[in-house]
CSV table of C-alpha atoms and ligand atoms in Angstrom, one decimal:
chain,number,residue,atom,x,y,z
Q,236,MET,CA,1.6,-3.6,-25.2
Q,237,ILE,CA,2.7,-1.9,-28.5
Q,238,GLU,CA,-1.0,-1.7,-29.5
Q,239,ARG,CA,-1.8,-0.2,-26.1
Q,240,LEU,CA,0.9,2.5,-26.6
Q,241,PHE,CA,-0.9,3.8,-29.7
Q,242,LYS,CA,-3.9,4.6,-27.5
Q,243,VAL,CA,-2.0,7.1,-25.3
Q,244,ASN,CA,-2.9,10.7,-25.9
Q,245,THR,CA,-0.3,12.2,-28.3
Q,246,GLU,CA,-0.8,15.8,-27.0
Q,247,GLU,CA,2.0,17.1,-24.8
Q,248,TYR,CA,1.0,19.3,-21.8
Q,249,MET,CA,4.6,19.4,-20.5
Q,250,LEU,CA,6.5,21.7,-22.7
Q,251,PRO,CA,10.2,21.4,-23.4
Q,252,GLY,CA,12.6,23.2,-21.1
Q,253,ASN,CA,11.2,22.7,-17.6
Q,254,ARG,CA,13.4,23.3,-14.6
Q,255,ALA,CA,13.3,19.9,-12.9
Q,256,CYS,CA,16.7,18.1,-12.5
Q,257,GLN,CA,18.0,15.7,-15.1
Q,258,GLY,CA,16.4,12.3,-14.7
Q,259,CYS,CA,13.6,13.6,-12.4
Q,260,GLY,CA,11.1,10.8,-11.8
Q,261,LEU,CA,8.4,13.3,-11.0
Q,262,SER,CA,8.7,14.9,-14.5
Q,263,LEU,CA,8.5,11.5,-16.2
Q,264,ALA,CA,5.3,10.7,-14.3
Q,265,TYR,CA,3.8,14.1,-14.6
Q,266,ARG,CA,4.0,14.0,-18.4
Q,267,TYR,CA,2.0,10.8,-18.5
Q,268,ALA,CA,-0.4,11.9,-15.8
Q,269,LEU,CA,-1.2,15.2,-17.7
Q,270,LYS,CA,-1.7,13.2,-21.0
Q,271,ALA,CA,-4.3,11.1,-19.2
Q,272,LEU,CA,-6.0,14.1,-17.5
Q,273,ARG,CA,-6.1,16.2,-20.7
Q,274,GLU,CA,-7.3,19.8,-21.3
Q,275,ASN,CA,-10.4,20.1,-19.1
Q,276,THR,CA,-8.4,20.1,-15.9
Q,277,ILE,CA,-7.4,22.7,-13.3
Q,278,LEU,CA,-4.4,22.0,-11.2
Q,279,THR,CA,-3.5,23.3,-7.7
Q,280,ILE,CA,0.0,22.8,-6.3
Q,281,PRO,CA,1.8,23.9,-3.1
Q,282,ALA,CA,5.5,24.8,-2.7
Q,283,SER,CA,7.6,21.9,-3.9
Q,284,CYS,CA,9.8,20.7,-6.8
Q,285,LEU,CA,6.6,20.7,-8.9
Q,286,THR,CA,6.3,24.5,-8.5
Q,287,VAL,CA,9.9,24.7,-9.8
Q,288,LEU,CA,9.0,22.4,-12.7
Q,289,HIS,CA,6.0,24.6,-13.6
Q,290,GLY,CA,8.2,27.7,-13.7
Q,291,LEU,CA,8.0,31.4,-12.8
Q,292,TYR,CA,5.2,33.6,-13.8
Q,293,PRO,CA,4.7,34.9,-16.5
Q,294,THR,CA,6.2,31.8,-18.2
Q,295,THR,CA,5.4,28.2,-17.5
Q,296,SER,CA,6.3,24.8,-18.9
Q,297,VAL,CA,2.9,23.3,-18.3
Q,298,ALA,CA,0.0,23.9,-20.7
Q,299,ILE,CA,-2.8,23.3,-18.1
Q,300,PRO,CA,-4.1,26.1,-15.8
Q,301,CYS,CA,-2.6,25.9,-12.4
Q,302,LEU,CA,-3.1,27.7,-9.0
Q,303,ASN,CA,-0.2,27.9,-6.6
Q,304,CYS,CA,-1.3,27.5,-3.0
Q,305,THR,CA,0.3,27.4,0.4
Q,306,PHE,CA,1.9,24.3,1.7
Q,307,ALA,CA,-0.8,23.1,4.1
Q,308,SER,CA,-3.8,24.1,2.0
Q,309,THR,CA,-3.6,22.0,-1.2
Q,310,ALA,CA,-6.7,20.0,-0.7
Q,311,ALA,CA,-8.6,23.1,0.8
Q,312,SER,CA,-7.5,25.0,-2.3
Q,313,ALA,CA,-9.0,22.2,-4.5
Q,314,SER,CA,-12.2,22.3,-2.5
Q,315,GLY,CA,-12.4,26.1,-3.1
Q,316,ILE,CA,-12.0,25.6,-6.9
Q,317,VAL,CA,-14.6,22.9,-6.9
Q,318,ALA,CA,-17.0,25.2,-5.0
Q,319,GLY,CA,-16.2,28.1,-7.4
Q,320,LEU,CA,-16.9,26.0,-10.5
Q,321,SER,CA,-20.1,24.8,-9.0
Q,322,ALA,CA,-21.2,28.4,-8.2
Q,323,LEU,CA,-20.5,29.4,-11.8
Q,324,ASN,CA,-22.4,26.3,-13.1
Q,325,ARG,CA,-19.3,25.1,-14.9
Q,326,SER,CA,-19.3,21.3,-15.3
Q,327,GLY,CA,-16.9,18.8,-17.0
Q,328,ILE,CA,-13.7,20.2,-15.4
Q,329,THR,CA,-11.6,17.9,-13.3
Q,330,VAL,CA,-9.9,19.6,-10.3
Q,331,VAL,CA,-6.5,18.0,-9.5
Q,332,ALA,CA,-4.3,18.8,-6.5
Q,333,VAL,CA,-0.7,17.6,-6.7
Q,334,ALA,CA,1.7,17.7,-3.8
Q,335,GLY,CA,5.0,16.0,-2.7
Q,336,ASP,CA,5.1,13.6,0.2
Q,337,GLY,CA,6.0,16.5,2.5
Q,338,GLY,CA,2.9,18.3,1.3
Q,339,THR,CA,0.8,15.1,1.7
Q,340,TYR,CA,2.0,12.8,4.4
Q,341,ASP,CA,3.0,15.6,6.8
Q,342,ILE,CA,2.0,19.2,6.2
Q,343,GLY,CA,-1.1,18.7,3.9
Q,344,ILE,CA,-2.7,15.8,5.7
Q,345,GLN,CA,-5.3,17.8,7.7
Q,346,ALA,CA,-6.7,19.6,4.7
Q,347,LEU,CA,-6.6,16.3,2.6
Q,348,SER,CA,-8.4,14.3,5.3
Q,349,GLY,CA,-11.0,17.1,5.5
Q,350,ALA,CA,-11.6,17.2,1.8
Q,351,ALA,CA,-11.7,13.4,1.6
Q,352,GLU,CA,-14.2,13.2,4.5
Q,353,ARG,CA,-16.5,15.7,2.7
Q,354,GLY,CA,-16.3,13.6,-0.5
Q,355,THR,CA,-15.0,16.7,-2.5
Q,356,ASP,CA,-15.1,15.8,-6.2
Q,357,PHE,CA,-11.4,16.0,-7.0
Q,358,ILE,CA,-8.3,14.0,-7.5
Q,359,PHE,CA,-5.4,14.3,-5.0
Q,360,VAL,CA,-2.1,13.2,-6.4
Q,361,CYS,CA,0.9,12.6,-4.1
Q,362,TYR,CA,4.2,12.3,-5.9
Q,363,ASP,CA,6.4,10.5,-3.3
Q,364,ASN,CA,10.1,11.2,-3.6
Q,365,GLU,CA,10.5,10.3,0.0
Q,366,GLY,CA,11.7,13.6,1.4
Q,367,TYR,CA,11.5,17.4,1.2
Q,368,MET,CA,13.6,17.5,-1.9
Q,369,ASN,CA,13.0,21.1,-3.1
Q,370,THR,CA,14.6,22.5,0.1
Q,371,GLY,CA,17.6,20.0,0.1
Q,372,THR,CA,16.5,16.5,1.1
Q,373,GLN,CA,15.0,16.8,4.6
Q,374,ARG,CA,13.4,13.7,6.2
Q,375,SER,CA,9.7,13.3,5.8
Q,376,SER,CA,7.3,10.6,7.2
Q,377,ALA,CA,7.6,8.9,3.8
Q,378,THR,CA,11.4,8.5,4.0
Q,379,PRO,CA,12.2,4.8,4.4
Q,380,MET,CA,14.1,3.4,7.3
Q,381,GLY,CA,17.9,3.5,6.9
Q,382,ALA,CA,18.0,6.4,4.4
Q,383,LEU,CA,20.3,9.4,5.0
Q,384,THR,CA,18.8,12.8,4.8
Q,385,THR,CA,20.1,16.3,5.7
Q,386,THR,CA,18.0,16.1,9.0
Q,387,THR,CA,19.1,12.5,9.7
Q,388,PRO,CA,22.8,13.0,8.8
Q,389,LEU,CA,24.5,10.5,11.2
Q,390,LEU,CA,22.3,7.7,12.2
Q,391,THR,CA,19.9,7.5,9.1
Q,392,LYS,CA,16.1,7.5,9.5
Q,393,GLN,CA,15.1,5.2,12.3
Q,394,GLN,CA,11.4,4.8,11.5
Q,395,ASN,CA,9.5,3.0,8.8
Q,396,LYS,CA,7.6,4.9,6.1
Q,397,LYS,CA,4.1,5.9,7.0
Q,398,ASP,CA,1.4,3.9,5.2
Q,399,MET,CA,-0.5,6.8,3.5
Q,400,LEU,CA,-2.5,4.6,1.2
Q,401,LYS,CA,-4.0,2.9,4.3
Q,402,ILE,CA,-4.8,6.2,5.9
Q,403,MET,CA,-6.5,7.4,2.7
Q,404,GLU,CA,-8.3,4.1,2.3
Q,405,ALA,CA,-9.8,4.6,5.8
Q,406,HIS,CA,-11.7,7.6,4.2
Q,407,ASP,CA,-13.8,5.1,2.1
Q,408,LEU,CA,-12.8,6.7,-1.2
Q,409,PRO,CA,-14.2,5.4,-4.5
Q,410,TYR,CA,-10.8,5.0,-6.0
Q,411,LEU,CA,-7.2,4.8,-4.8
Q,412,ALA,CA,-4.1,3.7,-6.7
Q,413,THR,CA,-0.3,3.5,-6.5
Q,414,THR,CA,1.8,4.1,-9.6
Q,415,SER,CA,5.4,4.5,-10.9
Q,416,PRO,CA,6.9,6.3,-13.8
Q,417,SER,CA,8.9,3.2,-14.7
Q,418,TYR,CA,5.5,1.6,-15.7
Q,419,PRO,CA,4.0,4.5,-17.7
Q,420,ILE,CA,1.0,2.6,-19.2
Q,421,ASP,CA,-0.1,1.4,-15.7
Q,422,LEU,CA,0.2,5.0,-14.5
Q,423,TYR,CA,-1.6,6.4,-17.5
Q,424,ASP,CA,-4.5,3.9,-17.2
Q,425,LYS,CA,-5.0,4.7,-13.5
Q,426,PHE,CA,-5.2,8.4,-14.2
Q,427,VAL,CA,-7.7,7.9,-17.0
Q,428,LYS,CA,-9.8,5.8,-14.7
Q,429,ALA,CA,-9.5,8.3,-11.8
Q,430,LYS,CA,-10.7,11.1,-14.1
Q,431,ARG,CA,-13.9,9.1,-15.0
Q,432,ILE,CA,-14.8,8.4,-11.3
Q,433,LYS,CA,-16.7,11.0,-9.1
Q,434,GLY,CA,-15.9,11.9,-5.5
Q,435,SER,CA,-12.5,12.1,-3.8
Q,436,ARG,CA,-9.8,10.0,-5.5
Q,437,TYR,CA,-6.3,9.5,-4.3
Q,438,LEU,CA,-3.3,8.6,-6.5
Q,439,GLN,CA,0.2,8.0,-5.3
Q,440,ILE,CA,3.3,8.2,-7.6
Q,441,SER,CA,6.6,6.7,-6.4
Q,442,ALA,CA,9.0,9.3,-7.9
Q,443,PRO,CA,12.7,8.5,-7.9
Q,444,CYS,CA,14.9,11.5,-7.4
Q,445,PRO,CA,18.6,11.3,-8.5
Q,446,PRO,CA,20.1,14.0,-6.2
Q,447,GLY,CA,18.0,13.1,-3.1
Q,448,TRP,CA,18.4,9.3,-3.5
Q,449,GLY,CA,22.0,9.4,-4.7
Q,450,TYR,CA,22.1,7.6,-8.0
Q,451,PRO,CA,23.0,8.7,-11.6
Q,452,PRO,CA,20.2,10.5,-13.5
Q,453,LYS,CA,20.3,7.9,-16.3
Q,454,ASP,CA,19.2,5.2,-13.8
Q,455,THR,CA,15.8,6.6,-12.8
Q,456,VAL,CA,13.7,4.1,-14.7
Q,457,LYS,CA,15.9,1.2,-13.5
Q,458,ILE,CA,15.6,2.4,-9.8
Q,459,GLY,CA,11.8,2.7,-10.2
Q,460,ARG,CA,11.7,-0.8,-11.6
Q,461,LEU,CA,13.8,-2.2,-8.7
Q,462,ALA,CA,11.5,-0.5,-6.2
Q,463,VAL,CA,8.6,-2.6,-7.7
Q,464,GLU,CA,10.7,-5.7,-8.2
Q,465,THR,CA,11.7,-5.8,-4.5
Q,466,GLY,CA,8.3,-4.9,-3.2
Q,467,MET,CA,9.4,-1.5,-1.8
Q,468,VAL,CA,6.7,-0.1,-4.0
Q,469,VAL,CA,3.6,-2.1,-4.8
Q,470,LEU,CA,1.4,-1.3,-7.8
Q,471,CYS,CA,-2.2,-1.6,-6.8
Q,472,GLU,CA,-5.6,0.0,-7.0
Q,473,ILE,CA,-8.6,0.0,-4.7
Q,474,GLU,CA,-11.9,0.6,-6.4
Q,475,ASP,CA,-15.1,0.8,-4.3
Q,476,GLY,CA,-13.2,-1.1,-1.6
Q,477,LYS,CA,-12.0,-3.9,-3.9
Q,478,PHE,CA,-8.3,-4.4,-3.8
Q,479,ARG,CA,-6.3,-5.4,-6.9
Q,480,LEU,CA,-2.6,-5.8,-7.6
Q,481,THR,CA,-1.7,-4.4,-11.1
Q,482,GLY,CA,1.0,-4.7,-13.7
Q,483,ARG,CA,4.4,-5.9,-12.6
Q,484,SER,CA,3.3,-6.3,-9.0
Q,485,ARG,CA,0.6,-8.7,-10.1
Q,486,SER,CA,3.0,-10.8,-12.1
Q,487,LEU,CA,5.5,-10.9,-9.2
Q,488,ALA,CA,2.7,-12.2,-7.0
Q,489,GLU,CA,1.7,-14.8,-9.5
Q,490,ARG,CA,5.3,-16.0,-10.1
Q,491,GLY,CA,6.7,-15.5,-6.6
Q,492,ASN,CA,10.0,-14.0,-7.9
Q,493,ARG,CA,10.3,-10.8,-5.9
Q,494,LEU,CA,13.9,-9.7,-5.4
Q,495,PRO,CA,15.5,-9.0,-2.0
Q,496,VAL,CA,15.5,-5.4,-0.8
Q,497,SER,CA,19.3,-5.3,-0.8
Q,498,ASN,CA,19.2,-5.2,-4.7
Q,499,TYR,CA,17.4,-1.8,-4.4
Q,500,VAL,CA,19.3,-0.4,-1.4
Q,501,GLU,CA,22.8,-1.0,-2.7
Q,502,ARG,CA,22.3,1.2,-5.8
Q,503,GLN,CA,21.5,4.4,-3.8
Q,504,GLY,CA,23.9,6.7,-1.9
Q,505,ARG,CA,21.1,7.5,0.6
Q,506,PHE,CA,21.4,4.0,2.0
Q,507,ARG,CA,25.2,4.0,2.4
Q,508,LYS,CA,25.0,4.0,6.2
Q,509,ILE,CA,22.2,1.5,6.6
Q,510,SER,CA,23.1,-1.1,9.3
Q,511,GLU,CA,22.7,-4.8,8.9
Q,512,GLU,CA,20.0,-4.7,11.5
Q,513,GLN,CA,18.1,-1.9,9.7
Q,514,LEU,CA,18.4,-3.8,6.4
Q,515,SER,CA,16.8,-6.9,7.9
Q,516,ASN,CA,14.1,-4.7,9.6
Q,517,LEU,CA,13.4,-3.1,6.2
Q,518,GLN,CA,13.2,-6.5,4.5
Q,519,ARG,CA,10.8,-7.8,7.3
Q,520,TRP,CA,8.7,-4.6,6.9
Q,521,VAL,CA,8.5,-5.1,3.1
Q,522,ASP,CA,7.7,-8.9,3.5
Q,523,ASN,CA,4.9,-8.2,6.0
Q,524,LYS,CA,3.3,-5.5,3.7
Q,525,TRP,CA,3.7,-7.8,0.7
Q,526,ASN,CA,2.0,-10.7,2.5
Q,527,GLU,CA,-0.8,-8.4,3.6
Q,528,TYR,CA,-1.3,-7.3,-0.1
Q,529,LEU,CA,-1.3,-11.0,-1.2
Q,530,ARG,CA,-3.9,-11.9,1.3
Q,531,ARG,CA,-6.1,-9.0,0.2
Q,532,ALA,CA,-5.6,-9.8,-3.5
Q,533,GLU,CA,-6.5,-13.5,-2.9
Q,534,GLY,CA,-9.6,-12.5,-0.8
Q,535,SER,CA,-11.0,-10.2,-3.5
B,162,LIG,C1,4.6,26.6,5.5
B,162,LIG,C2,5.9,26.4,4.7
B,162,LIG,N1,6.9,25.7,5.3
B,162,LIG,C3,8.1,25.5,4.6
B,162,LIG,C4,8.2,25.9,3.3
B,162,LIG,C5,9.5,25.7,2.5
B,162,LIG,N2,9.4,24.7,1.6
B,162,LIG,C6,9.1,24.9,0.3
B,162,LIG,S1,9.1,23.5,-0.7
B,162,LIG,C7,9.5,22.6,0.6
B,162,LIG,C8,9.7,21.1,0.5
B,162,LIG,C9,8.5,20.4,-0.1
B,162,LIG,O1,8.6,19.0,0.1
B,162,LIG,P1,7.6,18.0,-0.6
B,162,LIG,O2,6.2,18.4,-0.3
B,162,LIG,O3,8.0,16.6,-0.2
B,162,LIG,O4,7.9,18.2,-2.1
B,162,LIG,P2,9.3,18.1,-2.9
B,162,LIG,O5,10.1,19.3,-2.6
B,162,LIG,O6,9.9,16.9,-2.5
B,162,LIG,O7,8.9,18.1,-4.4
B,162,LIG,C10,9.6,23.3,1.8
B,162,LIG,C11,9.9,22.8,3.2
B,162,LIG,C12,7.1,26.6,2.7
B,162,LIG,N3,7.1,27.0,1.4
B,162,LIG,N4,6.0,26.8,3.4
B,163,LIG,S1,15.2,17.4,-6.5
B,163,LIG,FE1,14.4,15.4,-7.1
B,163,LIG,S2,12.2,15.6,-7.3
B,163,LIG,FE2,13.1,17.7,-7.2
B,163,LIG,S3,13.3,18.3,-9.4
B,163,LIG,FE3,15.3,17.3,-8.7
B,163,LIG,S4,15.1,15.1,-9.3
B,163,LIG,FE4,13.0,16.0,-9.3
């Protein structure tokens, strides 16, 4: 592992002094993602915490060119950049769209599905903090069951999280992967791989968010690890249809020592009103997904 760390790009593309909150999981992940993507990259991002992190024109905390687009149009914006580069005969530049779960699972899904169906040569990255965090923690279709948000203030969210990976996999993409900033080498390697592959690639980052999830900023890495240890988040990749568990999720599968979901839930204020029934529903949902992943991993 130490030897592997020395192979990580030492350039920094996230400059000191960005405007994300203390302990932001997105900013940890983004630093490693940009190191893997390197200079010959153009970003496009919609309204989100990431826009705030990038900063206000004419200053920015990110040393990679970036186009701000409207909420629904992230993947369409990327398609336009790809077409523009092609018209100018510019090759060797990776176009990367990055959006939150609101901008991916909900508002950006139509443009994303269109670009993926056309096989647009780009990477779409969803950082999933499980809510509309920039505007004050509203519920999204990525919010897990039992979480409190400002639009589910009394009864918590009643529905399970949408399976966006499955939706994107149905587009027959050459590469899809899930990542977490608590496992930076796994994340870095997947971004390096995605950059080498052609066609539409989809990467999902589980991005813990201290104010939205209700835990102290110092615990972001711990919370991200617990998400994986309990199976709430599963680290995997799908390359040309071949499914693989990676990193910590693979070793959990081999050793069979996954933790109960309650270990994850009890550390976050957003779950303070989860009922016993919801907690057992959540555990059942995680168990079913996990078993499905195990079957796929065994069959591949
Ligand atoms: C069409 C449109 N609707 C609403 C907004 C207001 N808005 C700006 S950022 C944001 C939340 C974005 O949520 P998400 O995509 O999950 O990213 P996060 O804020 O969590 O980083 C909203 C609702 C907007 N800018 N444009
Ligand atoms: S609200 Fe959450 S996702 Fe947004 S900048 Fe703060 S910690 Fe990061």
